[in-house]
Tab-separated table of C-alpha atoms and ligand atoms in Angstrom:
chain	number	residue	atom	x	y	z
A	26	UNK	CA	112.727	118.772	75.121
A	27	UNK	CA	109.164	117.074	74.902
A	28	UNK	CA	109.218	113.334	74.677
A	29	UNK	CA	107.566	112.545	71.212
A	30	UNK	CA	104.120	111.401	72.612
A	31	UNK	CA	103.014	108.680	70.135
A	32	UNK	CA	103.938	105.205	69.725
A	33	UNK	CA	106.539	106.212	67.137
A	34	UNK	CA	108.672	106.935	69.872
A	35	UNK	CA	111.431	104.460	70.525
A	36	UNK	CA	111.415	101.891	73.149
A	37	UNK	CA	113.137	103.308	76.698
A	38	UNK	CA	114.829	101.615	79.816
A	39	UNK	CA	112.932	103.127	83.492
A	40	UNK	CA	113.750	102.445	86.779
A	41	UNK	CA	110.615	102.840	88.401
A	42	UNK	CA	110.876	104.884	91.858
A	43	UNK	CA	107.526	105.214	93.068
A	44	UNK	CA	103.487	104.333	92.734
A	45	UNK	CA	100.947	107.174	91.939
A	46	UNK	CA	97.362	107.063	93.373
A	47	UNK	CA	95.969	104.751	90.944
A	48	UNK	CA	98.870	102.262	91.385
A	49	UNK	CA	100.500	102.447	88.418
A	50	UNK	CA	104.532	102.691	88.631
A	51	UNK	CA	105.930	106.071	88.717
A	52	UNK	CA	109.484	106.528	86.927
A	53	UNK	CA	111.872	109.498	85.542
A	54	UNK	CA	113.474	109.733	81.904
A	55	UNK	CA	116.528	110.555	81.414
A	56	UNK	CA	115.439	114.095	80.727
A	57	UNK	CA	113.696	114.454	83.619
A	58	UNK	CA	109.846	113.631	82.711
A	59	UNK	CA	108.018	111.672	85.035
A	60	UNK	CA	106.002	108.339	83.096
A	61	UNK	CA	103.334	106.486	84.510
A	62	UNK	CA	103.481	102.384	84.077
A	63	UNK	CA	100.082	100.447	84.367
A	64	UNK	CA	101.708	96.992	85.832
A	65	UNK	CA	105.392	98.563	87.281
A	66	UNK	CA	106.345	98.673	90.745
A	67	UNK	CA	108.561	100.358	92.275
A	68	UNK	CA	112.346	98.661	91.963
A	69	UNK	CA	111.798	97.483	88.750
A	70	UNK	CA	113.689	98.286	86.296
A	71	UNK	CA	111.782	97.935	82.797
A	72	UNK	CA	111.513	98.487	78.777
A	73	UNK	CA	108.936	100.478	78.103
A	74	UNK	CA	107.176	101.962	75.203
A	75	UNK	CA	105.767	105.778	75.932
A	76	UNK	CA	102.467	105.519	74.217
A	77	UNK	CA	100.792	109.268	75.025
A	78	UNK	CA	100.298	111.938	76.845
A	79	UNK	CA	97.742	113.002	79.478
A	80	UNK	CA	97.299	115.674	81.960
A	81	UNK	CA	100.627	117.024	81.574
A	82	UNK	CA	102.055	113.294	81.979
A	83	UNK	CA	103.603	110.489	79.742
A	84	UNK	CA	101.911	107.445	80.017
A	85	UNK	CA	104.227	104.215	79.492
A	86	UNK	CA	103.312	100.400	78.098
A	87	UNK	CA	105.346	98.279	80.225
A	88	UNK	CA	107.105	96.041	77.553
A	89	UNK	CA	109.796	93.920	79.380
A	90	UNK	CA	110.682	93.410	82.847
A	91	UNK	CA	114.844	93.711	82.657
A	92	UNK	CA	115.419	93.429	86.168
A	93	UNK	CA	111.827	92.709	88.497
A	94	UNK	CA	111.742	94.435	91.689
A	95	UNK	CA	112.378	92.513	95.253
A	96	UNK	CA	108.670	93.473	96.200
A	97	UNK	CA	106.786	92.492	93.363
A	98	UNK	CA	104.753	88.926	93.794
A	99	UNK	CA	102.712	86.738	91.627
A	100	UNK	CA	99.216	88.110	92.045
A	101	UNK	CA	96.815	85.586	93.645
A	102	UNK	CA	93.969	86.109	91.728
A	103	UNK	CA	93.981	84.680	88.418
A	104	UNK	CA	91.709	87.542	87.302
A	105	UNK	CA	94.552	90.241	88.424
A	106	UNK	CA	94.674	93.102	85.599
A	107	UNK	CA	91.821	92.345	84.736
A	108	UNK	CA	89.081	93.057	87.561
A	109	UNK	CA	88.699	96.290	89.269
A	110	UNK	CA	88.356	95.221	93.062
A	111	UNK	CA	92.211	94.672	93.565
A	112	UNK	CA	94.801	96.620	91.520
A	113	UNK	CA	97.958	95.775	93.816
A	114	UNK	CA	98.014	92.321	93.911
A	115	UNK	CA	101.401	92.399	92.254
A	116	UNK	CA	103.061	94.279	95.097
A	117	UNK	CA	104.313	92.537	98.610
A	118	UNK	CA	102.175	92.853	101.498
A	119	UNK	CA	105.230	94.642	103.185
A	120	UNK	CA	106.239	97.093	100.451
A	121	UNK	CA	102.167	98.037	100.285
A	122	UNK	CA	102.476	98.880	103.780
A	123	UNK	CA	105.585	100.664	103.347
A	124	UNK	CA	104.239	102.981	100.671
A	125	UNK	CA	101.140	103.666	102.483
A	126	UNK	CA	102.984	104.496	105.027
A	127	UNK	CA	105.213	106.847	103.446
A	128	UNK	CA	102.438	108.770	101.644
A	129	UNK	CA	100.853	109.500	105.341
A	130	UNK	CA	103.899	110.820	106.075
A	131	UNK	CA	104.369	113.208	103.515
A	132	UNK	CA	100.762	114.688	104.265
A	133	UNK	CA	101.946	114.804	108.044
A	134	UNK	CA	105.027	116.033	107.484
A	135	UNK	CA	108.553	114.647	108.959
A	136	UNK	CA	108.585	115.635	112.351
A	137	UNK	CA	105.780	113.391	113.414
A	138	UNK	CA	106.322	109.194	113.691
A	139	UNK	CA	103.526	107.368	111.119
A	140	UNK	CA	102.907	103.774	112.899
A	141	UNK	CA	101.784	100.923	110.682
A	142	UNK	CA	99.216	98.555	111.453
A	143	UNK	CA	99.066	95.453	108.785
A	144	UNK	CA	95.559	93.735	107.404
A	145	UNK	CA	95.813	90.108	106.979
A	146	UNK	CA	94.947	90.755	103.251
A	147	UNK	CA	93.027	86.855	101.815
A	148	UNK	CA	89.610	86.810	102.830
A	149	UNK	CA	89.574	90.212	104.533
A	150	UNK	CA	86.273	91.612	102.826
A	151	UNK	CA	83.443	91.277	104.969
A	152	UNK	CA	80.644	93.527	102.669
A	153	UNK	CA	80.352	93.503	98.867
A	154	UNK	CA	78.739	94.528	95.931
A	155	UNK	CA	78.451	91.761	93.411
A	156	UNK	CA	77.318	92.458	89.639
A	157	UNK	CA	75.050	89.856	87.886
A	158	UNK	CA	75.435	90.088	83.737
A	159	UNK	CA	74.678	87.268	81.422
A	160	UNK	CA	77.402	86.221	78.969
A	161	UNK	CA	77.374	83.417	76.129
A	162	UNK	CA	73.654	82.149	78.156
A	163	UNK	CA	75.266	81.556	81.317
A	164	UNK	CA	75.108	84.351	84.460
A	165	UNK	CA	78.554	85.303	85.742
A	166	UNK	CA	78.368	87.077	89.240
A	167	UNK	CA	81.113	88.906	91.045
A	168	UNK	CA	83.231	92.491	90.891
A	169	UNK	CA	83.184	94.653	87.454
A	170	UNK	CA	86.302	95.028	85.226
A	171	UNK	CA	88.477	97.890	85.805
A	172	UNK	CA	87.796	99.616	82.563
A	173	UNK	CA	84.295	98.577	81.982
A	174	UNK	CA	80.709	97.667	82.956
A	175	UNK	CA	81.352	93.861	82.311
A	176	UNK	CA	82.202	91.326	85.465
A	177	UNK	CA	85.369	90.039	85.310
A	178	UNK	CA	85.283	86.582	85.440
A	179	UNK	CA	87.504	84.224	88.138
A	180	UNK	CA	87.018	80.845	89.260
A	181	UNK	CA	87.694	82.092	92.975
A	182	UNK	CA	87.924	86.038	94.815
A	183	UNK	CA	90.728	85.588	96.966
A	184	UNK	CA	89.364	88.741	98.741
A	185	UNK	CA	86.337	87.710	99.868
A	186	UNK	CA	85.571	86.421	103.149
A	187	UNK	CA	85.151	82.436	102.667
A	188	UNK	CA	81.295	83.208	103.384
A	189	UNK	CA	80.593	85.769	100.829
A	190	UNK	CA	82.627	83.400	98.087
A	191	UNK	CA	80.334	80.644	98.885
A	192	UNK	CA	77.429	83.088	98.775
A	193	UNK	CA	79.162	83.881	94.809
A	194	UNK	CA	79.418	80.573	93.898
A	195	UNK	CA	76.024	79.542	94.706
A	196	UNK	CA	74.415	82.343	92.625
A	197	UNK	CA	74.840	82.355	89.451
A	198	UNK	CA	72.935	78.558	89.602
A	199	UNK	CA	70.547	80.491	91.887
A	200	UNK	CA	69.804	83.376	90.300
A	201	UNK	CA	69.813	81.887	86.244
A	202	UNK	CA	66.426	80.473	85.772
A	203	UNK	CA	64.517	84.288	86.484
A	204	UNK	CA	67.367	87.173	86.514
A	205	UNK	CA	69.490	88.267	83.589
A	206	UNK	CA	71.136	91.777	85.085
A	207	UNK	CA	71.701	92.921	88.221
A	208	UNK	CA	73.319	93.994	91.576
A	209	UNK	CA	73.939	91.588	94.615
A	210	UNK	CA	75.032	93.098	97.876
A	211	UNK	CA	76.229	90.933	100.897
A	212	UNK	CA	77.734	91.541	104.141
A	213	UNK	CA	78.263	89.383	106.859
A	214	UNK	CA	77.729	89.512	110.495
A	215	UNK	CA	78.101	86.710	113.170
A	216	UNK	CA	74.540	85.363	112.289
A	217	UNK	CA	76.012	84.550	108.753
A	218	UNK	CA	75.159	86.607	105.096
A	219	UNK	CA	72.411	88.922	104.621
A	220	UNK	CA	71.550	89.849	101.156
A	221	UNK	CA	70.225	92.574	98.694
A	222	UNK	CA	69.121	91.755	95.551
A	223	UNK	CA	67.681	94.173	92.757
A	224	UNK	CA	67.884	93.608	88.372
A	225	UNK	CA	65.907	92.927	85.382
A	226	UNK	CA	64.257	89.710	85.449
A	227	UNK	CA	62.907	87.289	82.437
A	228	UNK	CA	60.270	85.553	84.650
A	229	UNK	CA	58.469	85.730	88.259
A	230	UNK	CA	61.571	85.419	91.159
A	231	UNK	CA	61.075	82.888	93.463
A	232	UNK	CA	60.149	84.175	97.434
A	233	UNK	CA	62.733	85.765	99.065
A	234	UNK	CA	62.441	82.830	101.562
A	235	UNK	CA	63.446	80.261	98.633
A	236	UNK	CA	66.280	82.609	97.368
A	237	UNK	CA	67.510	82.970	100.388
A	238	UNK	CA	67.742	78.774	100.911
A	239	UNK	CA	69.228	78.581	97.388
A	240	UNK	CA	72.291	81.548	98.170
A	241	UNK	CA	72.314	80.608	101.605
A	242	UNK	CA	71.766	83.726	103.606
A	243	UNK	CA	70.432	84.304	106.634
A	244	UNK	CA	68.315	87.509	105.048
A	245	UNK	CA	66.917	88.542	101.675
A	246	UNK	CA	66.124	91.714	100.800
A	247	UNK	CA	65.152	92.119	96.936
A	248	UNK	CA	63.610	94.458	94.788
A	249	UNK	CA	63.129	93.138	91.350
A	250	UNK	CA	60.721	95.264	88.921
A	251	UNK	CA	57.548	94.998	90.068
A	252	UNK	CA	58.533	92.232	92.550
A	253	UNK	CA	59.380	92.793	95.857
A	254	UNK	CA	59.891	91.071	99.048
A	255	UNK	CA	62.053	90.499	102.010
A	256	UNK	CA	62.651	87.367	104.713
A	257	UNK	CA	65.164	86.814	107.098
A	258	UNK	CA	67.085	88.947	109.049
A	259	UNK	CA	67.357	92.420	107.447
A	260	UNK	CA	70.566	93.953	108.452
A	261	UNK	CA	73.454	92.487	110.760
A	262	UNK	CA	75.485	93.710	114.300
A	263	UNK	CA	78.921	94.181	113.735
A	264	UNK	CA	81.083	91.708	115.685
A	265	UNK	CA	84.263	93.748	116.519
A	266	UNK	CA	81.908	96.517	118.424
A	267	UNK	CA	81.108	95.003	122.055
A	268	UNK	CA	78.121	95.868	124.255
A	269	UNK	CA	76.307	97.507	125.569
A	270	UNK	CA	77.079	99.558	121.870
A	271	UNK	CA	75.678	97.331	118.891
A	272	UNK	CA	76.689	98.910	115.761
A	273	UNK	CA	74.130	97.622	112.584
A	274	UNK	CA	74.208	97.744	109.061
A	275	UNK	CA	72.120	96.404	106.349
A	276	UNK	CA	73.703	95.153	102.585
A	277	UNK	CA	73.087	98.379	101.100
A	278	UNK	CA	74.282	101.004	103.876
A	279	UNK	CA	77.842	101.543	104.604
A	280	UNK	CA	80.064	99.441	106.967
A	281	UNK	CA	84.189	99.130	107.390
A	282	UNK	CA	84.519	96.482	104.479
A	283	UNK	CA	86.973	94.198	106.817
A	284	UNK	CA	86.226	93.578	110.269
A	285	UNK	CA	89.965	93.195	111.075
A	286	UNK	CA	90.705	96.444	109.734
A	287	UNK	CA	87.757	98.073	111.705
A	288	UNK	CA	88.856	96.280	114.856
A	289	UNK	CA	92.351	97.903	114.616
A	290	UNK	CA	90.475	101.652	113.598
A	291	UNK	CA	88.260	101.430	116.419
A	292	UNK	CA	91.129	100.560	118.791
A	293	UNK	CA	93.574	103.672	117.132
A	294	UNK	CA	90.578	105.971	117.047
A	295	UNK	CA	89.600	105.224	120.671
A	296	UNK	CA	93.491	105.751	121.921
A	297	UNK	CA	93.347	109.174	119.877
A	298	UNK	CA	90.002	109.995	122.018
A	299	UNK	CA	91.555	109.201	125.333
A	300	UNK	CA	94.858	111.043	124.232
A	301	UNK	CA	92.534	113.834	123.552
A	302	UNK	CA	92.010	114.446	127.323
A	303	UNK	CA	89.094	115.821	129.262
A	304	UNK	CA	86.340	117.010	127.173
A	305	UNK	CA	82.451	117.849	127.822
A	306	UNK	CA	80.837	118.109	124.498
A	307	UNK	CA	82.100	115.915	121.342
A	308	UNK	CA	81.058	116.319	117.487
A	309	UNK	CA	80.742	113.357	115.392
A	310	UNK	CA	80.844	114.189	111.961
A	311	UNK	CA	80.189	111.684	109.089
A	312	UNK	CA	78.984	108.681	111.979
A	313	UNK	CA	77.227	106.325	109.950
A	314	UNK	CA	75.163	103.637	111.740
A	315	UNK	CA	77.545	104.565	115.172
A	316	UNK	CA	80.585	102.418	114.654
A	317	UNK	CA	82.987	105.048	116.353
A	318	UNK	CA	79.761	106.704	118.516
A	319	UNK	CA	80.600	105.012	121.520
A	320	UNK	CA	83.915	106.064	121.809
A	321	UNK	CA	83.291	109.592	122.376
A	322	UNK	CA	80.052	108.915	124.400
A	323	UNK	CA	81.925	109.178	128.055
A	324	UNK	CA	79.781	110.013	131.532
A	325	UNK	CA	79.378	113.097	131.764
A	326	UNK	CA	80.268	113.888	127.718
A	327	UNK	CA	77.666	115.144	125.488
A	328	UNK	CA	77.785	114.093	121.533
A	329	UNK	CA	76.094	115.751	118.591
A	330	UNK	CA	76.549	113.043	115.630
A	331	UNK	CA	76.041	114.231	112.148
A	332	UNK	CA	75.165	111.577	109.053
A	333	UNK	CA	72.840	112.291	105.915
A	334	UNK	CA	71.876	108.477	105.830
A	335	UNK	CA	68.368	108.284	106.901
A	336	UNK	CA	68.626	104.539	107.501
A	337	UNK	CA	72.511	104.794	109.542
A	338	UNK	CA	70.252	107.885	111.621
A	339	UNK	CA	67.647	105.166	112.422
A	340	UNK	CA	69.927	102.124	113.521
A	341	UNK	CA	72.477	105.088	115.433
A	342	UNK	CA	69.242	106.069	117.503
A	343	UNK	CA	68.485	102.250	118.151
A	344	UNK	CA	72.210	101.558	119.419
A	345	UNK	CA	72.152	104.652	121.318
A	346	UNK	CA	68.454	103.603	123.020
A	347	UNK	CA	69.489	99.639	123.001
A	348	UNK	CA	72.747	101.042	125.180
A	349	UNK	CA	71.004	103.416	127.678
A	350	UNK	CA	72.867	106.481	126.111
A	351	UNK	CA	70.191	107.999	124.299
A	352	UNK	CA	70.302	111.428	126.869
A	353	UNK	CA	74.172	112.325	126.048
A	354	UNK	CA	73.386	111.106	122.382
A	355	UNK	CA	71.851	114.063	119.649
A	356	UNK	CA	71.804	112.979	115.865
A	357	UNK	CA	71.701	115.586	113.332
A	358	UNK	CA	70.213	113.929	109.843
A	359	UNK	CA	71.423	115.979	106.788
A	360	UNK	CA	74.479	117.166	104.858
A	361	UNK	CA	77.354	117.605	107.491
A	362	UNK	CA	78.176	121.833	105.319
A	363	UNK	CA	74.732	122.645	106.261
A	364	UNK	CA	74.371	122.149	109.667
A	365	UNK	CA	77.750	123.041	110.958
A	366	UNK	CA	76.361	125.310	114.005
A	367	UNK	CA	75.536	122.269	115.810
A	368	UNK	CA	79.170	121.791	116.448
A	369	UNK	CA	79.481	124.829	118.254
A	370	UNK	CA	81.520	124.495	121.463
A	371	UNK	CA	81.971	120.827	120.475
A	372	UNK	CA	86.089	120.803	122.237
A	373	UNK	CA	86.419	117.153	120.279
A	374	UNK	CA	85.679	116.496	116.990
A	375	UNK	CA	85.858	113.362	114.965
A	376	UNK	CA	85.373	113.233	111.968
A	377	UNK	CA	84.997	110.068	108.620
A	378	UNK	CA	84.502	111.370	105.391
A	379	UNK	CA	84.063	109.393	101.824
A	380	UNK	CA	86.576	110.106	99.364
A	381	UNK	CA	85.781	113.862	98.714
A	382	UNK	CA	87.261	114.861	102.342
A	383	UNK	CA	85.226	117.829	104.556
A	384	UNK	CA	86.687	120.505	103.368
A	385	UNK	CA	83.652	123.272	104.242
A	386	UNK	CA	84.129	121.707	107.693
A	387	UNK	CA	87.874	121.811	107.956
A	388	UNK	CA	87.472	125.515	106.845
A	389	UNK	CA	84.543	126.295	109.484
A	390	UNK	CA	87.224	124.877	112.373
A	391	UNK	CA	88.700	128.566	112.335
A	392	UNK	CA	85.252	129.800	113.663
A	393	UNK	CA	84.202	126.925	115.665
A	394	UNK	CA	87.518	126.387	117.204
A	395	UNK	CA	87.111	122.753	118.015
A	396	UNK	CA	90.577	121.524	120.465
A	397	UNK	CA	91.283	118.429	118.558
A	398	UNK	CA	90.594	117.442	115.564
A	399	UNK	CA	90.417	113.475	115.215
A	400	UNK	CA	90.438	112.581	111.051
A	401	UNK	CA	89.782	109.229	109.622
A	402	UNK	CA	90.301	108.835	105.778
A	403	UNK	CA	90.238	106.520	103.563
A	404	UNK	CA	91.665	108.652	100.981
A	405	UNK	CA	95.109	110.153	101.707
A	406	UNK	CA	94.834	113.020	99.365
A	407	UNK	CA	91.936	114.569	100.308
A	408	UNK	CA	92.860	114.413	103.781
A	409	UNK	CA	96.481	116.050	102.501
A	410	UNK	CA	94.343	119.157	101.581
A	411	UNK	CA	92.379	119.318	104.664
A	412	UNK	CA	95.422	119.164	106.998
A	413	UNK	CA	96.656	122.023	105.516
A	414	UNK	CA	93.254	123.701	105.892
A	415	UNK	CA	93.357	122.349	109.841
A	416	UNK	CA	96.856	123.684	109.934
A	417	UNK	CA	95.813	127.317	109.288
A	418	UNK	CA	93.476	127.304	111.609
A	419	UNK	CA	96.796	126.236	114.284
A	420	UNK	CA	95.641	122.977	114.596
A	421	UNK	CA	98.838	120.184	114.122
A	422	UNK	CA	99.083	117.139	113.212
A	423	UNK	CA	100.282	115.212	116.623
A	424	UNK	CA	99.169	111.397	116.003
A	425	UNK	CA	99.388	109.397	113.088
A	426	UNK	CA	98.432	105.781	111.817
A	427	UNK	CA	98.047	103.866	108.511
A	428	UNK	CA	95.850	100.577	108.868
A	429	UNK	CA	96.389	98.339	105.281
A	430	UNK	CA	92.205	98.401	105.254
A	431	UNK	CA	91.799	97.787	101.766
A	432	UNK	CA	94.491	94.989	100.900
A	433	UNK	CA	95.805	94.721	97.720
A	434	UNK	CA	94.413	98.231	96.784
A	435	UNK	CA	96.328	101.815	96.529
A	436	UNK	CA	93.481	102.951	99.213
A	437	UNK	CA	94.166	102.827	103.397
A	438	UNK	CA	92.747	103.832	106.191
A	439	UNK	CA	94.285	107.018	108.061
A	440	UNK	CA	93.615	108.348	111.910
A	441	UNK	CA	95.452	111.836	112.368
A	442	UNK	CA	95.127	113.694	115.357
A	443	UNK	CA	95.038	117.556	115.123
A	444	UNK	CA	95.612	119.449	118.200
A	445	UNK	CA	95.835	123.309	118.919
A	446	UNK	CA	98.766	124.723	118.968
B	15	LIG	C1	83.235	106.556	105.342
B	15	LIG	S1	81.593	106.448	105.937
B	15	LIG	C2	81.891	106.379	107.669
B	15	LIG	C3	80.761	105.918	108.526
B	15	LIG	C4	81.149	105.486	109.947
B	15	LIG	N1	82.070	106.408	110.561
B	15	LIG	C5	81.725	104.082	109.944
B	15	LIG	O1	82.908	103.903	110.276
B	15	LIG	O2	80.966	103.144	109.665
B	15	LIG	C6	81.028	108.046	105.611
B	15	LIG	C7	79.615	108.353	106.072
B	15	LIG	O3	79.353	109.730	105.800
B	15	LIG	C8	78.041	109.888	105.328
B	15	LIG	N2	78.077	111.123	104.537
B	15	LIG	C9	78.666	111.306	103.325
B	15	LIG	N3	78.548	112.590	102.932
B	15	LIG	C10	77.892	113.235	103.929
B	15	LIG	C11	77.492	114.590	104.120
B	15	LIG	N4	77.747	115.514	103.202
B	15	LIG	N5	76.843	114.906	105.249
B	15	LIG	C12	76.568	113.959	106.187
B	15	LIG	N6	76.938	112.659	106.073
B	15	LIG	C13	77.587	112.307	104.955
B	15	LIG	C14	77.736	108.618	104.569
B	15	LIG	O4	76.340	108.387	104.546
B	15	LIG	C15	78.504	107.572	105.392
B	15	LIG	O5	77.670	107.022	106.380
């Protein structure tokens, strides 16, 4: 029988059982339909009204909480529901875990352990992108709502690092007197923040050197109209990478948004490469600015490293020359799918795609037979598909770890390893 799909519908008890991939709460009627809850997680046991239908799915209004779950918490942020940087803030740090956990292991199957490594969640973001609007005369600066272009407005981001929240706090009284719309990125390295500014202004900016004083970064970068200028340092070293390797980034290029999350990747990703064995030529697919280069770049081992970011290319060359490694070092610049002969004979390959996955390389691992396979994702269903691409070309999965990189969200950070069977 369909459910009626309107809000005509009566009112229904759900016992929610599970979280889908945007976090709402997953439950079953009593007939055997599966609703999604905005607000529910799993354990609780609800009213709620069925309000429509979409994709083939009921969508539920969470009315009443009968009976709350053990693992759902007050949300820290008083701007919770609202804002679209954290959307499980109302879930224990534990239970998180837990369910990122057991969605790596359904994409890895049974047979193979999933370890867990937890992200101390307050203050974990090291990099952001902060949104400048005006409302009611006055600028409001931080992450945009969930549903909309607006910011949503809190008194304090429990996410940010304690040095990008000052950074916040300072700017809207920094930026008010000559900006009106705009985009502020931030990141911060051990020298302190270095900024990126660009928007629509109502009068001349100050210098970059005078912005920076005001926001108190170590680095301005801004591009405003017909106004442009720069002081400071212009990108920063990541801490958690040690020398001879120095792994930069500027505001606007990409970087692991916590540094304790990265520390633990690096450290799973490097036990994957030694667990890899003996190998003579690596591929690096997806490298960025180098933060997982160095890893693979053994005596003796030759690397190929693929990224399409002209800038990462640039500072990947510099930590490569900086380190002495340049000779076992080649960079490819360009889209990963069109340059896949590079790879060839490559034994290792490791590989850290955006959302979107590599499928057109998973597929092209049947021809260029790569040994092992090392995958980092940050999105668990994308790498779901590829593994099953990987498996039909024989390779397994053998190694597996969820990191809790983006606290308080439904994302995480997977490593797989993929050997040949
Ligand atoms: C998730 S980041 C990982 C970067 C690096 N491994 C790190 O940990 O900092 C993904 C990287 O892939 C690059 N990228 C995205 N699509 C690409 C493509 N089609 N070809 C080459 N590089 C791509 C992006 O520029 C970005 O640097």
């Amino acid at each position: 029988m369909a459910y009626p799909s309107t809000t005509t519908a009566p009112p229904v008890d759900l016992q929610i059982t599970g979280l889908g991939g945007l976090g709402d709460g997953v439950g079953r009627l009593a007939d055997g339909q599966v609703v999604f809850v905005p607000g529910a997680v799993p354990g609780d046991h609800l009213q709620v009204q069925v309000v429509g239908k979409r994709q083939g799915v009921l969508r539920g209004q969470l009315l009443a909480i009968r009976q709350p779950s053990q693992d759902r918490v007050t949300p820290p942020c008083a701007a919770f529901g609202q804002c679209g940087g954290c959307d499980l803030q109302h879930l224990s740090d534990a239970a998180r875990l837990r369910h990122h956990q057991q969605h790596l292991q359904r994409v890895v199957g049974a047979a193979l352990a999933v370890d867990a490594v937890a992200v101390q969640a307050a203050g974990h973001r090291r990099r952001a992108r902060l949104h400048v609007r005006q409302t009611q005369g006055s600028l409001v600066v931080g992450m945009l709502t969930a549903r909309s272009d607006q910011v949503a407005q809190t008194e304090h981001c429990p996410a940010l690092s304690a040095a990008l929240e000052a950074v916040r706090q300072r700017a809207p009284a920094a930026l008010q007197d000559f900006l009106y719309l705009g985009e502020l990125s931030l990141v911060l390295g051990s020298a302190g923040v270095v900024a990126m500014l660009s928007g629509k202004v109502r009068s001349s900016p100050p210098t970059a050197r005078e912005l920076s004083a005001r926001l108190g970064v170590v680095g301005l970068r801004y591009r405003l109209g017909q106004h442009a200028d720069q002081w400071g340092e212009d990108d920063v070293a990541l801490p958690e990478v040690d020398a001879p390797w120095v792994v930069r980034t500027q505001p606007d290029g990409f970087c692991q948004a916590s540094e304790q999350a990265n520390r633990a990747l690096r450290s799973v990703v490097a036990a994957a490469v030694r667990d890899a064995g003996e190998f003579a030529r690596a591929a690096e697919f997806y490298a960025g600015s180098g933060n997982f280069t160095d890893l693979l770049l053994r005596p003796g081992a030759q690397v190929v490293a693929f990224e399409q970011d002209e800038a990462a290319c640039g500072q990947l060359a510099r930590a490569a020359r900086d380190a002495g490694w340049s000779d076992r070092l080649r960079i490819v610049q360009g889209d990963v799918a069109a340059q896949l002969s590079a790879a060839a004979g490559s034994e290792v390959w490791l590989l850290d795609p955006g959302r979107p996955g590599a499928p057109e390389l998973c597929a092209a691992a049947g021809r260029l037979a790569p040994r092992d396979v090392i995958y980092v994702s940050c999105a668990l269903d994308t790498l779901g598909r590829d593994a099953r691409t990987l498996a039909g070309h024989g390779l397994v999965p053998v190694q597996a770890t969820i990191i809790d990189g983006f606290a308080w969200t439904v994302h995480a950070e997977a490593v797989v390893r993929f050997a040949r069977q």
